[in-house]
Tab-separated table of C-alpha atoms in Angstrom:
chain	number	residue	atom	x	y	z
A	1	MET	CA	-7.007	0.487	7.354
A	2	ALA	CA	-6.217	-2.620	8.469
A	3	TYR	CA	-6.897	-1.250	11.762
A	4	ASP	CA	-10.221	-0.337	11.324
A	5	ARG	CA	-10.870	-3.272	9.844
A	6	TYR	CA	-9.434	-5.047	12.627
A	7	VAL	CA	-11.804	-3.505	14.726
A	8	ALA	CA	-15.259	-3.216	12.587
A	9	ILE	CA	-14.977	-6.876	12.644
A	10	CYS	CA	-13.355	-7.870	16.304
A	11	ASN	CA	-14.984	-5.131	18.222
A	12	PRO	CA	-18.681	-3.581	16.394
A	13	VAL	CA	-20.326	-2.560	19.115
A	14	ARG	CA	-17.301	-0.844	20.864
A	15	TYR	CA	-15.855	0.510	17.148
A	16	LYS	CA	-17.470	4.350	17.325
A	17	THR	CA	-15.704	4.060	21.270
A	18	ILE	CA	-12.666	2.946	20.001
A	19	MET	CA	-12.038	4.448	16.101
A	20	ASN	CA	-13.245	8.029	17.827
A	21	GLU	CA	-12.066	11.340	15.564
A	22	ALA	CA	-9.032	11.889	17.492
A	23	VAL	CA	-7.830	7.847	17.603
A	24	CYS	CA	-8.464	9.196	13.628
A	25	ILE	CA	-7.285	12.505	13.460
A	26	ARG	CA	-3.361	11.162	15.071
A	27	MET	CA	-3.489	8.198	12.911
A	28	THR	CA	-3.503	10.022	9.669
A	29	ALA	CA	-1.267	12.457	11.196
A	30	GLY	CA	1.355	9.890	12.482
A	31	CYS	CA	0.660	8.399	8.227
A	32	TRP	CA	1.527	11.828	6.920
A	33	GLY	CA	4.721	12.845	9.062
A	34	ILE	CA	6.223	9.501	8.419
A	35	GLY	CA	5.586	10.017	4.562
A	36	LEU	CA	7.024	13.566	4.715
A	37	MET	CA	9.406	12.054	6.202
A	38	ASP	CA	10.422	8.757	4.585
A	39	PRO	CA	12.595	11.321	1.402
A	40	ILE	CA	14.596	13.254	3.788
A	41	PRO	CA	16.778	10.474	4.443
A	42	HIS	CA	16.783	9.538	0.596
A	43	ILE	CA	17.452	13.354	-0.266
A	44	ILE	CA	20.648	12.950	1.954
A	45	LEU	CA	22.684	10.501	1.141
A	46	ILE	CA	21.497	10.693	-2.411
A	47	SER	CA	23.116	14.295	-2.104
A	48	ARG	CA	26.662	12.580	-1.275
A	49	LEU	CA	26.382	10.649	-4.573
A	50	SER	CA	29.358	11.385	-7.195
A	51	PHE	CA	27.615	11.268	-10.802
A	52	CYS	CA	30.060	9.320	-13.513
A	53	GLY	CA	29.563	8.954	-17.052
A	54	SER	CA	26.030	9.667	-18.675
A	55	HIS	CA	24.119	12.249	-16.554
A	56	THR	CA	20.261	10.897	-18.239
A	57	ILE	CA	18.126	9.137	-15.886
A	58	ASN	CA	16.279	6.384	-17.732
A	59	HIS	CA	12.578	6.667	-15.974
A	60	PHE	CA	9.387	8.183	-15.334
A	61	PHE	CA	10.284	10.422	-12.051
A	62	CYS	CA	13.336	10.680	-10.747
A	63	ASP	CA	13.511	7.831	-8.785
A	64	PRO	CA	16.219	7.405	-6.800
A	65	ASP	CA	16.491	3.488	-7.747
A	66	ALA	CA	17.207	5.636	-11.154
A	67	LEU	CA	19.369	7.816	-9.533
A	68	MET	CA	21.934	5.009	-7.923
A	69	LYS	CA	22.786	3.250	-11.616
A	70	LEU	CA	23.448	6.434	-12.463
A	71	SER	CA	26.065	6.808	-9.618
A	72	CYS	CA	29.771	5.545	-9.435
A	73	THR	CA	29.045	4.856	-5.577
A	74	SER	CA	27.643	1.333	-4.181
A	75	THR	CA	28.135	2.422	-0.070
A	76	ILE	CA	24.982	3.681	-0.288
A	77	GLU	CA	22.910	1.156	-1.751
A	78	THR	CA	23.309	-0.896	1.410
A	79	LEU	CA	21.863	1.799	3.926
A	80	THR	CA	19.051	2.800	1.400
A	81	TYR	CA	18.285	-0.869	1.625
A	82	THR	CA	17.916	-1.632	4.803
A	83	PHE	CA	15.701	1.649	5.271
A	84	GLY	CA	13.370	0.695	2.305
A	85	LEU	CA	13.045	-2.563	4.617
A	86	LEU	CA	12.204	-0.543	7.138
A	87	ILE	CA	9.695	1.337	4.916
A	88	ILE	CA	8.406	-1.098	3.715
A	89	GLY	CA	8.358	-3.987	5.977
A	90	MET	CA	7.324	-2.515	8.743
A	91	PRO	CA	4.059	-1.491	8.137
A	92	PHE	CA	3.679	-4.294	6.075
A	93	MET	CA	4.215	-6.300	9.033
A	94	LEU	CA	1.871	-4.640	10.796
A	95	ILE	CA	-0.724	-4.806	8.312
A	96	ILE	CA	-0.819	-8.878	7.822
A	97	THR	CA	-0.459	-9.206	12.015
A	98	SER	CA	-3.770	-7.675	11.489
A	99	TYR	CA	-5.380	-8.942	9.258
A	100	ILE	CA	-4.501	-12.605	10.737
A	101	ASN	CA	-6.028	-11.622	13.974
A	102	THR	CA	-8.787	-9.629	11.940
A	103	ILE	CA	-8.764	-13.368	10.096
A	104	SER	CA	-8.652	-15.426	13.189
A	105	ASP	CA	-12.301	-13.664	14.483
A	106	ILE	CA	-13.845	-13.963	11.495
A	107	LEU	CA	-13.509	-17.893	11.552
A	108	LYS	CA	-15.125	-18.018	14.656
A	109	ILE	CA	-18.156	-16.610	13.108
A	110	GLN	CA	-20.404	-19.168	12.771
A	111	SER	CA	-22.862	-18.134	9.732
A	112	VAL	CA	-21.569	-18.210	6.781
A	113	GLU	CA	-23.261	-15.224	5.180
A	114	GLY	CA	-21.495	-13.563	8.167
A	115	GLN	CA	-17.654	-14.847	7.656
A	116	ARG	CA	-17.748	-13.966	3.661
A	117	LYS	CA	-19.343	-10.331	4.595
A	118	ALA	CA	-16.269	-9.878	6.750
A	119	PHE	CA	-14.092	-11.927	3.947
A	120	SER	CA	-15.466	-9.002	1.585
A	121	THR	CA	-15.124	-6.016	3.672
A	122	CYS	CA	-10.798	-7.137	4.167
A	123	ALA	CA	-9.950	-9.211	0.762
A	124	CYS	CA	-10.015	-4.941	-1.092
A	125	HIS	CA	-7.548	-4.323	0.961
A	126	ILE	CA	-5.720	-7.498	1.498
A	127	ILE	CA	-5.155	-7.334	-2.321
A	128	VAL	CA	-4.322	-3.549	-2.879
A	129	ILE	CA	-1.740	-3.830	-0.213
A	130	ILE	CA	-0.348	-6.905	-1.396
A	131	LEU	CA	0.131	-4.886	-4.738
A	132	PHE	CA	1.281	-1.847	-3.476
A	133	CYS	CA	3.879	-3.547	-1.425
A	134	GLY	CA	5.315	-6.628	-3.543
A	135	SER	CA	5.573	-4.158	-6.189
A	136	LEU	CA	7.351	-1.459	-3.493
A	137	SER	CA	9.350	-4.552	-2.925
A	138	SER	CA	10.864	-6.141	-5.994
A	139	THR	CA	11.998	-2.177	-6.967
A	140	TYR	CA	13.194	-1.000	-3.612
A	141	ILE	CA	14.788	-4.074	-2.119
A	142	ARG	CA	17.672	-5.609	-4.602
A	143	PRO	CA	20.286	-4.758	-5.451
A	144	THR	CA	20.059	-2.403	-8.718
A	145	THR	CA	21.978	-4.462	-10.538
A	146	SER	CA	19.646	-7.596	-10.296
A	147	HIS	CA	17.406	-5.985	-12.244
A	148	SER	CA	16.773	-4.017	-16.276
A	149	GLU	CA	15.287	-0.527	-16.192
A	150	LYS	CA	12.461	-1.187	-17.876
A	151	GLU	CA	11.875	-3.816	-15.223
A	152	GLY	CA	11.940	-1.179	-12.663
A	153	THR	CA	9.827	1.378	-14.692
A	154	VAL	CA	7.010	-1.360	-14.909
A	155	LEU	CA	7.109	-1.951	-11.412
A	156	SER	CA	7.653	1.664	-10.652
A	157	LEU	CA	3.818	2.331	-12.431
A	158	LEU	CA	2.384	-0.587	-10.459
A	159	TYR	CA	2.756	0.943	-7.405
A	160	VAL	CA	2.681	4.884	-8.804
A	161	LEU	CA	-0.431	4.627	-10.849
A	162	LEU	CA	-2.303	1.133	-11.012
A	163	THR	CA	-2.843	1.212	-6.907
A	164	PRO	CA	-4.219	4.253	-6.405
A	165	MET	CA	-6.523	4.182	-9.160
A	166	CYS	CA	-7.729	0.448	-8.009
A	167	ASN	CA	-8.764	2.339	-4.573
A	168	PRO	CA	-11.592	4.037	-6.010
A	169	ILE	CA	-12.690	1.267	-8.920
A	170	ILE	CA	-12.545	-1.364	-5.741
A	171	TYR	CA	-14.111	0.959	-3.341
A	172	THR	CA	-17.212	2.061	-5.743
A	173	LEU	CA	-17.551	-1.269	-6.664
A	174	LYS	CA	-18.624	-1.993	-3.179
A	175	ASN	CA	-20.910	1.295	-2.515
A	176	LYS	CA	-24.714	-0.181	-2.371
A	177	ASP	CA	-26.172	2.648	-4.572
A	178	PHE	CA	-23.489	2.215	-6.818
A	179	LYS	CA	-24.006	-2.027	-7.054
A	180	ASN	CA	-28.211	-0.654	-6.879
A	181	SER	CA	-27.422	1.609	-9.620
A	182	ILE	CA	-25.454	-0.878	-11.756
A	183	ARG	CA	-28.725	-3.999	-11.786
A	184	LYS	CA	-31.101	-1.170	-12.390
A	185	LYS	CA	-29.244	-0.325	-15.827
A	186	ASN	CA	-28.824	-3.854	-16.560
A	187	LYS	CA	-32.619	-4.653	-15.678
A	188	ASN	CA	-33.713	-1.749	-18.179
A	189	GLU	CA	-32.157	-2.948	-20.676
A	190	CYS	CA	-33.254	-6.599	-21.002
């Protein structure tokens, strides 16, 4: 999405050439591939844990963080955080780099209206990315002893429920047809 915005704003004339169907398919396949491969190290590491005490997971789902709290083993925790930094940090840095380049090009636009329109195109996605990556980082990239179980559960709700619910709302509000129908409805009510 960040690359799409970058190309749309920085190379609008070449957009259809750069963001062709093959590129979109490769980018989608890459995201799906990484998404499918991401849990494999967690599954392998968690399957090797030994559990002591209570076997009740105090969470909405079988979260790796909640499982590590039940485990007697702490050596896997470091490996999980390192892997978490890679899985969360690398895409976040790529997205931020893309948006830094995009924003530097937006600032070169002469008209204030053009800048406003370009910023509004990016702002929604940046907010969702910060919300998603921030809650993921707060949940997984810190020692399990530094936060309570309730705090982890609330943070997991942010990235599991809130972020996916925000996307349709945000992009619907940007839709011209939706805005026009709301305006018509408001005029009819007045």
